[in-house]
Amino acid sequence: MPKNMSFAILEGIQGEMRRDKFLTLFFEYQRPSARWGDRTINLETEFGRWRARFCAIDEQWIVGGVMGMSMIGVPAIAHIPSMTTFIPYELMFNHAGKLRHMTGGQAAFPMVLWADMQGRQAFQAGQHADAGLESSYARLAGLKVVVPSTPYDAKGLMISAIRDFDPVVFCQYPMPTSGPEVPDKPYTVAIGEAAIRTEGTDITIVGYAPQTAEIAKAVTALKKDGISAEFIDPRMLAPLDGVMQPIIKSVRKTGRLLTSDDGSYSFCNCAEIIARVAEAVPGVKVKRLAFPDAPAPGAPEMLNFMRVDAAKIEAAAKRLIKG
Amino acid sequence: MPKNMSFAILEGIQGEMRRDKFLTLFFEYQRPSARWGDRTINLETEFGRWRARFCAIDEQWIVGGVMGMSMIGVPAIAHIPSMTTFIPYELMFNHAGKLRHMTGGQAAFPMVLWADMQGRQAFQAGQHADAGLESSYARLAGLKVVVPSTPYDAKGLMISAIRDFDPVVFCQYPMPTSGPEVPDKPYTVAIGEAAIRTEGTDITIVGYAPQTAEIAKAVTALKKDGISAEFIDPRMLAPLDGVMQPIIKSVRKTGRLLTSDDGSYSFCNCAEIIARVAEAVPGVKVKRLAFPDAPAPGAPEMLNFMRVDAAKIEAAAKRLIKG
Amino acid sequence: MNERTINREVSSIREDITAKRKAATAAVSRRTFVKRVSAIGAGTAVLSRVPTRPTKAQYGPPHADGLPAQQLTAMFTDMVKIRQWESKIKDLILKGGFRGVAHLYVGQEAVAVGVCSALRKDDYIASNHRGHGHLIAKGGDLKLMLAEITHKAAGYCKGYGGSLHITDVNLGILGMNGIVGASHLFAAGAAYGIKVKGTDQVAVSFGGDGSIQGNFFSSAANSAAAWKLPWIGVIENNAFQIWVRASDVYATPDLAQRAAGYGIEGRVVDGNDVLAVYGVAKQAVEKARSGGGPTLIECKTYRWYDHYGVAGARTGGDGAFGLGYRSDRELRDWMAKDPISRFRKFLVSEKVLTEAGADEITAEVRKAVEEAATFAEAQPVPKPEDGLLHVFAQGAVPLHTA
Amino acid sequence: MNERTINREVSSIREDITAKRKAATAAVSRRTFVKRVSAIGAGTAVLSRVPTRPTKAQYGPPHADGLPAQQLTAMFTDMVKIRQWESKIKDLILKGGFRGVAHLYVGQEAVAVGVCSALRKDDYIASNHRGHGHLIAKGGDLKLMLAEITHKAAGYCKGYGGSLHITDVNLGILGMNGIVGASHLFAAGAAYGIKVKGTDQVAVSFGGDGSIQGNFFSSAANSAAAWKLPWIGVIENNAFQIWVRASDVYATPDLAQRAAGYGIEGRVVDGNDVLAVYGVAKQAVEKARSGGGPTLIECKTYRWYDHYGVAGARTGGDGAFGLGYRSDRELRDWMAKDPISRFRKFLVSEKVLTEAGADEITAEVRKAVEEAATFAEAQPVPKPEDGLLHVFAQGAVPLHTA
Ligand SMILES: Cc1ncc(C[n+]2csc(CCOP(=O)(O)OP(=O)(O)O)c2C)c(N)n1
Ligand SMILES: Cc1ncc(C[n+]2csc(CCOP(=O)(O)OP(=O)(O)O)c2C)c(N)n1
Ligand SMILES: [Mg+2]
Ligand SMILES: [Mg+2]
């Protein structure tokens, strides 16, 4: 059994905490411990209370405290639960994202906002089943935003995020384990590069973390029908310049772009990608699938009707190719 | 001298407060009083302390308090200052936007979040010179977001916002007075309709509040060079379905879309408009002008270099038509 | 007639009814009352008090004096309802295939019932994630609640919201809410709205020990204090925030101490003593109703189950054992202080109830709970396309998945 | 060597220097000291005290006892610097065509200087929108500050930030900040970082009376209390939040009372008495340095100018008159308590300074301020394209306006 995403991330943080004796983690109730096979990670027992600190239900502190620490050169990670994604939004916006610029380069926030994301889960309802919120962070100047889909990417991106001099929002969706094995040693995945998951020639499909499993299924199904889809996982939303290069190259080849999103439709992550493609590749045919502009209902009957799944992706791809 | 936007808005609120004896306004320091010619509006003296309440520096209260009131059927307006746009973001996201849906239609927030917007002003720097933040609200389910450009629209949209059963974010940018005279009597401007400011055939230009003056200048300049631009002011960002109709119709006619934004580039307001147009009008040529993905520097030399102005709009329009 | 006008009409009708009901209750209260209630409560009621603001009643809940037997019985019944309804949910979850989730309230019944018994029907409550008890105490319908937490179309929220979001605006229940602390802010806002309307209603918020930090509590407390709003903040200190002990993240042993900083009266009460809670709540409610401003009430209590779900629990038995973050002995200690047995014993010794009468109430409640479960089970699931409704007051949002 | 390693090296060098400086100061302090300082301060120092936590020094600032003449003179000089520098800014704005904005600090000098005199150079301060005084007291360079508030390339922030955001990380100045309350949260975070680093530094935040509500203060106070962080929150209660009176939005007369709710010691001090402020600050700093945890200090003071800009002010005269929200008499009353004349009188009576000596200091400061103005005036404006830099640590962001 390969390492799952949670273990991979903690392993990445553990390595960095060993490497940097100041690196500190604030969290609320998501204990920083995990087991994989016979290996156990427990950051609280390994690094002690001061460097692995559980906090009150106070995301303003978890994130603002980490910002204050990082301002004096103590790099830190703020881990917040999924229903609180936007409690620190103002802090990230007016401070983490702006102060380096406002101080002419003096203020630095070597911090990571490690945001648990929920995704569209049944029996939870709106407040506990949201997705796609990362685009609100990605629109803020001065922030980097990563959204890994595999344990391998997650560990590598977490380490890159920690080593980065700028504030990074690291979004962790609950994801099925997939992709390459995760090495025990530290390694980095560069911030700013997309991954081509499947190569193809007929249509470009773009989607990330919560949608990757559905897209992968659709790509396989399309193949059976003789359609060759290129599936690109952007892996991050800011900065987007490097990420767009393979997407634009792909669309130049296929002439068609289908995006698929668990987030809501309007102003979503893929809107920006489509807008950039439309500017760069005139004549492109585009189609965007997304959750409606509604909260997620708790009853699975309603929820499933609204979610994008493999069948819907497959059907949309075929329509885009046909008409 | 026609009524300016601030007077027009207060006149709208005054009429509604006379009409509805519960309607209440919370504010911080932006006194709800204004003068125009020999007429004075002062909501504090007219309606008393309970219905026009100055508050501590506590935007969480101003907005959350208004939400609590509106839940028990006391409609209210929360007026917040420009540097605090995102302090109530979580409240609007997880509560105002979601609770009606989560309660199967029971919870209602007949409230207005009246958000002062600053725009890109010199000598202020990042925290006090931001723009385009309305798209972060527009991406949230269950909210309506309006961004008037003229005093006439401002008054009519404020009245519509107050009478609406749903939470409305009303964004007020400091705008030069333009457009039609403002009647003294209450009237509404429907939420969900764009305004065609200038008709034209060669190119469609879309932009709103802080950019409208620059676009208007550019349209005039283009006309001198024989280019007929159609200028559409969306006036609001959510819901966008009705707003898009004239834009799509226009782009079908002109084949070209230029958007212009004082907000930052990535994930901006116009990205959504471009994405919708790209989906609806294959073959369209698009170009997006926007502030870079950076905070606004205080020194005007840097700021002006980064802002979109009439000359840049004119040049981009010409390039789009030529090549 | 638009929605808002309807709301207003409903609330004025409600006020009418309440006034009549109030007059009736007052009459009863003078007819049959229990004498020694206040003496009994004396030893247990106020554990410790915040030193800054002396209140008149140093000891005991004088308002429990004069409580009619009928109301005492109703309080007992409500506590049993909460216990039985939640135990049913627990059993259903343990059985497997349950269409929902739950944060069980069992063990804290005295708080919900003590507070809500001091309220009128037209008073407001704002609840949190652990709110089934608050709702039942405020009159929530067991059937509609069960249908809701199993996401059926007949549920309170038509299946959209589920366990964490049950709401009944007609009962003044502004809703459970999944965001910790939000209840306080909304109740304080409602309290402001009450001032604007000019009624003598009050608004109560329930929150855990975890709810006094974060963004919302401070805004509620400061505003309620500054303008003497009819707000009562109830803090159910059950020692834990999931598995984090309150004492590890707060420097003061009494959370009610936070009140003093805002200029609010803070009270600490034994949250397992329903009459003690009632007494303190009643004082706070009367003060708020008559323009005297807010109170913060900390109720020391304990939850018998895990934060969420049924880990460590078993069918037909109370309590969740073997949880890593607390000792079984600590739980047993608190179970020995069971607010229901304690109150039952008192009622029997006071001859308000006989043992047989108490058993009968329990059996009746159990029957009602079974009926609720049968009802919920039989209800249809929501229609898929209804997910697009209720985003706005009117219309459906477009579907973008095709 | 990456940026972070550099930061660390710089800070360890800084600690070294400070240790040496500290030893030197201690030596001086034992040589020349002023005797009656503590007695003088006694009547004025502690206006009222929060009742929950008694501190040892009921009256007076014992730490001012033993202050060397040299330090007293330095404190006087710093106060004059703030007054003169800001008065220059005021004159420049009144003249017209000023490339910037300002929230003037004049009238509150005793707070900044009293607090910062109790700090080491390697201690941190986080400041707010009215922060020029804090920065000057912490050692900020008058030239670089003036260049910054006129948005010149040579300014502290290269012209990006201007008045509200001046920062000097080398002086431990974590920056002015335009968002009310943020200073408290960042200083508390820095205080946590100090614990991680294991140094004996402290972190002080300055905020107005408006800064105790809103999102940030509560998080700072609770965390500092829970883990005894070396945080000192300084509340400059100048009675107004723009034009809103603090007493209209808070229910308690003393804002330091809020400390009690978190289990923090709260102190109230005459904010126009520099020695009183120093005394209370010194105690708080020593406590924090030795692991005793946080203190909240409320300084009662008054700003002589309008919230922002120069309405009601005139060249060559102090104070802003005719503002709608306050009476001129109230202002004159406070101007009569001018912290600078008061301290000057004391120093002269104590023979620390002669009248001539004090005049000389004032003249020298005036000269330095004129030089700063000339310097700033002569500096070039930033290059337009530099606006694209410093968004991230490396590189420039793309321009999207063409
Ligand atoms: C703002 C916020 N932060 C975190 C959570 C996750 N969460 C849900 S319940 C809970 C614990 C609440 O503890 P407490 O307030 O003491 O209530 P209890 O569960 O003990 O009844 C947490 C942390 C949340 N729902 N909202
Ligand atoms: C969170 C936030 N809300 C509002 C403002 C606007 N604002 C700037 S300064 C100020 C008044 C601050 O009052 P106080 O804290 O007492 O400081 P003072 O100006 O009196 O020194 C306000 C409301 C802001 N900058 N930040
Ligand atoms: Mg708890
Ligand atoms: Mg003030």
mmCIF file of C-alpha atoms in Angstrom, chain C residues 153-366:
data_model
loop_
_atom_site.group_PDB
_atom_site.id
_atom_site.type_symbol
_atom_site.label_atom_id
_atom_site.label_comp_id
_atom_site.label_asym_id
_atom_site.label_seq_id
_atom_site.Cartn_x
_atom_site.Cartn_y
_atom_site.Cartn_z
ATOM 1 C CA ALA C 153 -37.860 15.856 1.949
ATOM 2 C CA ALA C 154 -40.264 16.105 4.902
ATOM 3 C CA GLY C 155 -37.538 17.307 7.275
ATOM 4 C CA TYR C 156 -37.346 20.736 8.804
ATOM 5 C CA CYS C 157 -34.934 21.864 6.087
ATOM 6 C CA LYS C 158 -36.324 19.600 3.356
ATOM 7 C CA GLY C 159 -33.198 17.471 3.544
ATOM 8 C CA TYR C 160 -30.818 20.229 2.519
ATOM 9 C CA GLY C 161 -29.282 20.887 5.901
ATOM 10 C CA GLY C 162 -29.249 17.769 8.027
ATOM 11 C CA SER C 163 -28.132 17.475 11.621
ATOM 12 C CA LEU C 164 -26.025 20.606 11.877
ATOM 13 C CA HIS C 165 -28.526 23.072 10.520
ATOM 14 C CA ILE C 166 -31.988 22.316 11.800
ATOM 15 C CA THR C 167 -34.029 25.476 11.951
ATOM 16 C CA ASP C 168 -37.609 26.354 12.841
ATOM 17 C CA VAL C 169 -38.224 30.046 12.465
ATOM 18 C CA ASN C 170 -41.780 29.641 13.751
ATOM 19 C CA LEU C 171 -40.442 28.460 17.097
ATOM 20 C CA GLY C 172 -37.876 31.263 17.251
ATOM 21 C CA ILE C 173 -35.139 28.775 16.472
ATOM 22 C CA LEU C 174 -32.701 30.721 14.315
ATOM 23 C CA GLY C 175 -30.934 27.523 13.518
ATOM 24 C CA MET C 176 -28.138 25.252 14.458
ATOM 25 C CA ASN C 177 -24.963 26.420 12.787
ATOM 26 C CA GLY C 178 -21.849 24.544 11.832
ATOM 27 C CA ILE C 179 -19.460 27.421 12.326
ATOM 28 C CA VAL C 180 -18.276 27.642 15.909
ATOM 29 C CA GLY C 181 -19.157 30.965 17.538
ATOM 30 C CA ALA C 182 -21.566 32.237 14.909
ATOM 31 C CA SER C 183 -24.541 31.610 17.195
ATOM 32 C CA HIS C 184 -23.409 34.349 19.571
ATOM 33 C CA LEU C 185 -23.083 36.959 16.884
ATOM 34 C CA PHE C 186 -26.440 36.187 15.302
ATOM 35 C CA ALA C 187 -28.239 36.180 18.628
ATOM 36 C CA ALA C 188 -26.695 39.522 19.543
ATOM 37 C CA GLY C 189 -27.783 40.830 16.156
ATOM 38 C CA ALA C 190 -31.278 39.502 16.761
ATOM 39 C CA ALA C 191 -31.195 41.214 20.169
ATOM 40 C CA TYR C 192 -30.435 44.476 18.400
ATOM 41 C CA GLY C 193 -33.332 43.797 16.050
ATOM 42 C CA ILE C 194 -35.602 43.295 19.043
ATOM 43 C CA LYS C 195 -34.680 46.795 20.208
ATOM 44 C CA VAL C 196 -35.553 48.174 16.796
ATOM 45 C CA LYS C 197 -38.882 46.345 16.815
ATOM 46 C CA GLY C 198 -39.524 47.557 20.337
ATOM 47 C CA THR C 199 -40.711 44.214 21.705
ATOM 48 C CA ASP C 200 -39.665 42.640 24.987
ATOM 49 C CA GLN C 201 -38.309 39.470 23.452
ATOM 50 C CA VAL C 202 -34.833 38.189 24.257
ATOM 51 C CA ALA C 203 -32.270 36.322 22.171
ATOM 52 C CA VAL C 204 -30.175 33.517 23.571
ATOM 53 C CA SER C 205 -27.140 31.906 22.000
ATOM 54 C CA PHE C 206 -25.740 28.535 22.875
ATOM 55 C CA GLY C 207 -22.055 27.873 22.297
ATOM 56 C CA GLY C 208 -19.442 25.495 23.631
ATOM 57 C CA ASP C 209 -16.336 26.370 25.572
ATOM 58 C CA GLY C 210 -14.725 26.630 22.164
ATOM 59 C CA SER C 211 -17.056 29.387 21.063
ATOM 60 C CA ILE C 212 -15.650 32.263 23.113
ATOM 61 C CA GLN C 213 -12.534 32.687 20.986
ATOM 62 C CA GLY C 214 -12.468 33.286 17.280
ATOM 63 C CA ASN C 215 -14.186 36.058 15.502
ATOM 64 C CA PHE C 216 -17.716 36.114 16.667
ATOM 65 C CA PHE C 217 -18.038 36.101 20.428
ATOM 66 C CA SER C 218 -16.152 39.310 21.074
ATOM 67 C CA SER C 219 -18.294 41.259 18.630
ATOM 68 C CA ALA C 220 -21.466 39.952 20.227
ATOM 69 C CA ALA C 221 -20.348 40.652 23.774
ATOM 70 C CA ASN C 222 -19.058 44.147 23.127
ATOM 71 C CA SER C 223 -22.117 45.290 21.246
ATOM 72 C CA ALA C 224 -24.549 43.734 23.686
ATOM 73 C CA ALA C 225 -22.726 45.468 26.536
ATOM 74 C CA ALA C 226 -22.399 48.853 24.848
ATOM 75 C CA TRP C 227 -26.099 49.121 24.087
ATOM 76 C CA LYS C 228 -27.612 46.849 26.754
ATOM 77 C CA LEU C 229 -29.060 44.446 24.238
ATOM 78 C CA PRO C 230 -31.399 41.672 25.430
ATOM 79 C CA TRP C 231 -28.778 39.026 24.694
ATOM 80 C CA ILE C 232 -27.941 36.049 26.840
ATOM 81 C CA GLY C 233 -24.849 34.107 25.932
ATOM 82 C CA VAL C 234 -24.858 30.539 27.227
ATOM 83 C CA ILE C 235 -21.493 28.806 27.277
ATOM 84 C CA GLU C 236 -21.729 25.058 27.685
ATOM 85 C CA ASN C 237 -18.332 24.266 29.084
ATOM 86 C CA ASN C 238 -18.066 20.539 28.551
ATOM 87 C CA ALA C 239 -14.294 20.682 29.003
ATOM 88 C CA PHE C 240 -13.421 19.720 25.447
ATOM 89 C CA GLN C 241 -13.125 21.198 22.006
ATOM 90 C CA ILE C 242 -13.101 17.937 20.100
ATOM 91 C CA TRP C 243 -10.152 16.497 22.086
ATOM 92 C CA VAL C 244 -8.460 19.736 23.110
ATOM 93 C CA ARG C 245 -9.039 20.601 26.762
ATOM 94 C CA ALA C 246 -10.353 24.085 27.305
ATOM 95 C CA SER C 247 -7.886 24.525 30.146
ATOM 96 C CA ASP C 248 -4.999 24.091 27.702
ATOM 97 C CA VAL C 249 -6.028 26.991 25.503
ATOM 98 C CA TYR C 250 -7.519 29.441 27.996
ATOM 99 C CA ALA C 251 -5.730 30.975 30.944
ATOM 100 C CA THR C 252 -8.801 31.452 33.152
ATOM 101 C CA PRO C 253 -10.601 28.550 34.805
ATOM 102 C CA ASP C 254 -13.991 30.252 34.500
ATOM 103 C CA LEU C 255 -14.890 31.262 30.992
ATOM 104 C CA ALA C 256 -17.619 33.547 32.291
ATOM 105 C CA GLN C 257 -14.778 35.748 33.456
ATOM 106 C CA ARG C 258 -14.511 36.989 29.918
ATOM 107 C CA ALA C 259 -17.754 38.857 30.480
ATOM 108 C CA ALA C 260 -16.122 41.324 32.854
ATOM 109 C CA GLY C 261 -13.856 42.676 30.140
ATOM 110 C CA TYR C 262 -16.868 43.883 28.231
ATOM 111 C CA GLY C 263 -18.748 45.150 31.244
ATOM 112 C CA ILE C 264 -21.208 42.258 31.209
ATOM 113 C CA GLU C 265 -22.358 40.237 34.181
ATOM 114 C CA GLY C 266 -20.865 36.767 34.084
ATOM 115 C CA ARG C 267 -22.317 33.803 35.962
ATOM 116 C CA VAL C 268 -21.021 30.311 36.469
ATOM 117 C CA VAL C 269 -23.482 27.542 37.162
ATOM 118 C CA ASP C 270 -23.563 23.786 37.615
ATOM 119 C CA GLY C 271 -24.705 22.771 34.165
ATOM 120 C CA ASN C 272 -25.973 19.409 35.363
ATOM 121 C CA ASP C 273 -28.489 20.987 37.743
ATOM 122 C CA VAL C 274 -31.493 21.960 35.692
ATOM 123 C CA LEU C 275 -33.010 24.128 38.412
ATOM 124 C CA ALA C 276 -29.778 25.952 38.985
ATOM 125 C CA VAL C 277 -29.484 26.640 35.281
ATOM 126 C CA TYR C 278 -33.122 27.668 35.154
ATOM 127 C CA GLY C 279 -32.659 30.029 38.071
ATOM 128 C CA VAL C 280 -29.690 31.841 36.603
ATOM 129 C CA ALA C 281 -31.281 31.912 33.156
ATOM 130 C CA LYS C 282 -34.543 33.253 34.511
ATOM 131 C CA GLN C 283 -32.768 36.120 36.233
ATOM 132 C CA ALA C 284 -30.846 36.882 33.077
ATOM 133 C CA VAL C 285 -33.987 36.739 30.963
ATOM 134 C CA GLU C 286 -35.932 39.039 33.272
ATOM 135 C CA LYS C 287 -33.065 41.468 33.370
ATOM 136 C CA ALA C 288 -32.759 41.439 29.586
ATOM 137 C CA ARG C 289 -36.502 41.772 29.055
ATOM 138 C CA SER C 290 -36.692 44.803 31.272
ATOM 139 C CA GLY C 291 -33.822 46.617 29.563
ATOM 140 C CA GLY C 292 -31.088 45.612 31.985
ATOM 141 C CA GLY C 293 -28.812 44.248 29.296
ATOM 142 C CA PRO C 294 -26.904 41.068 28.634
ATOM 143 C CA THR C 295 -25.608 38.223 30.782
ATOM 144 C CA LEU C 296 -23.026 35.585 30.058
ATOM 145 C CA ILE C 297 -23.797 32.239 31.685
ATOM 146 C CA GLU C 298 -21.210 29.516 31.838
ATOM 147 C CA CYS C 299 -22.639 26.060 32.485
ATOM 148 C CA LYS C 300 -20.096 23.446 33.591
ATOM 149 C CA THR C 301 -21.107 20.128 32.101
ATOM 150 C CA TYR C 302 -19.864 17.127 30.153
ATOM 151 C CA ARG C 303 -20.781 15.274 26.983
ATOM 152 C CA TRP C 304 -21.197 11.548 27.348
ATOM 153 C CA TYR C 305 -20.348 10.689 23.755
ATOM 154 C CA ASP C 306 -17.488 11.497 21.457
ATOM 155 C CA HIS C 307 -17.327 14.893 19.795
ATOM 156 C CA TYR C 308 -18.993 13.497 16.725
ATOM 157 C CA GLY C 309 -20.502 10.157 15.828
ATOM 158 C CA VAL C 310 -20.560 7.066 17.981
ATOM 159 C CA ALA C 311 -16.983 5.933 18.560
ATOM 160 C CA GLY C 312 -16.805 4.042 21.867
ATOM 161 C CA ALA C 313 -20.595 3.844 22.187
ATOM 162 C CA ARG C 314 -22.803 0.765 22.180
ATOM 163 C CA THR C 315 -26.465 0.018 21.550
ATOM 164 C CA GLY C 316 -28.620 -0.059 24.639
ATOM 165 C CA GLY C 317 -25.993 1.514 26.904
ATOM 166 C CA ASP C 318 -25.073 5.098 27.684
ATOM 167 C CA GLY C 319 -21.765 6.828 27.118
ATOM 168 C CA ALA C 320 -18.709 6.420 24.905
ATOM 169 C CA PHE C 321 -15.747 4.726 26.529
ATOM 170 C CA GLY C 322 -12.168 4.165 25.570
ATOM 171 C CA LEU C 323 -11.688 7.482 23.837
ATOM 172 C CA GLY C 324 -8.037 8.428 23.828
ATOM 173 C CA TYR C 325 -8.365 11.976 25.076
ATOM 174 C CA ARG C 326 -10.335 11.345 28.268
ATOM 175 C CA SER C 327 -10.396 8.668 30.910
ATOM 176 C CA ASP C 328 -13.348 6.366 31.368
ATOM 177 C CA ARG C 329 -13.251 7.259 35.046
ATOM 178 C CA GLU C 330 -13.785 10.927 34.228
ATOM 179 C CA LEU C 331 -16.798 9.974 32.162
ATOM 180 C CA ARG C 332 -18.216 7.698 34.864
ATOM 181 C CA ASP C 333 -17.758 10.457 37.363
ATOM 182 C CA TRP C 334 -19.885 12.744 35.241
ATOM 183 C CA MET C 335 -22.411 10.027 34.461
ATOM 184 C CA ALA C 336 -22.891 9.736 38.200
ATOM 185 C CA LYS C 337 -23.986 13.366 38.063
ATOM 186 C CA ASP C 338 -26.553 12.521 35.381
ATOM 187 C CA PRO C 339 -28.794 15.575 35.204
ATOM 188 C CA ILE C 340 -31.881 13.483 34.507
ATOM 189 C CA SER C 341 -31.674 10.946 37.349
ATOM 190 C CA ARG C 342 -30.788 13.770 39.668
ATOM 191 C CA PHE C 343 -33.813 15.827 38.687
ATOM 192 C CA ARG C 344 -36.052 12.788 38.746
ATOM 193 C CA LYS C 345 -34.958 11.968 42.262
ATOM 194 C CA PHE C 346 -35.712 15.515 43.299
ATOM 195 C CA LEU C 347 -39.150 15.512 41.682
ATOM 196 C CA VAL C 348 -40.059 12.255 43.327
ATOM 197 C CA SER C 349 -38.851 13.410 46.746
ATOM 198 C CA GLU C 350 -40.849 16.582 46.222
ATOM 199 C CA LYS C 351 -43.865 14.518 45.248
ATOM 200 C CA VAL C 352 -44.149 16.309 41.956
ATOM 201 C CA LEU C 353 -43.875 12.910 40.327
ATOM 202 C CA THR C 354 -44.189 9.321 41.506
ATOM 203 C CA GLU C 355 -41.690 6.706 40.346
ATOM 204 C CA ALA C 356 -44.467 5.200 38.266
ATOM 205 C CA GLY C 357 -45.363 8.573 36.829
ATOM 206 C CA ALA C 358 -41.748 9.209 35.845
ATOM 207 C CA ASP C 359 -41.545 5.784 34.227
ATOM 208 C CA GLU C 360 -44.704 6.488 32.351
ATOM 209 C CA ILE C 361 -43.330 9.737 30.979
ATOM 210 C CA THR C 362 -40.203 7.943 29.902
ATOM 211 C CA ALA C 363 -42.203 5.240 28.179
ATOM 212 C CA GLU C 364 -44.392 7.759 26.416
ATOM 213 C CA VAL C 365 -41.387 9.655 25.186
ATOM 214 C CA ARG C 366 -39.824 6.440 23.986
#
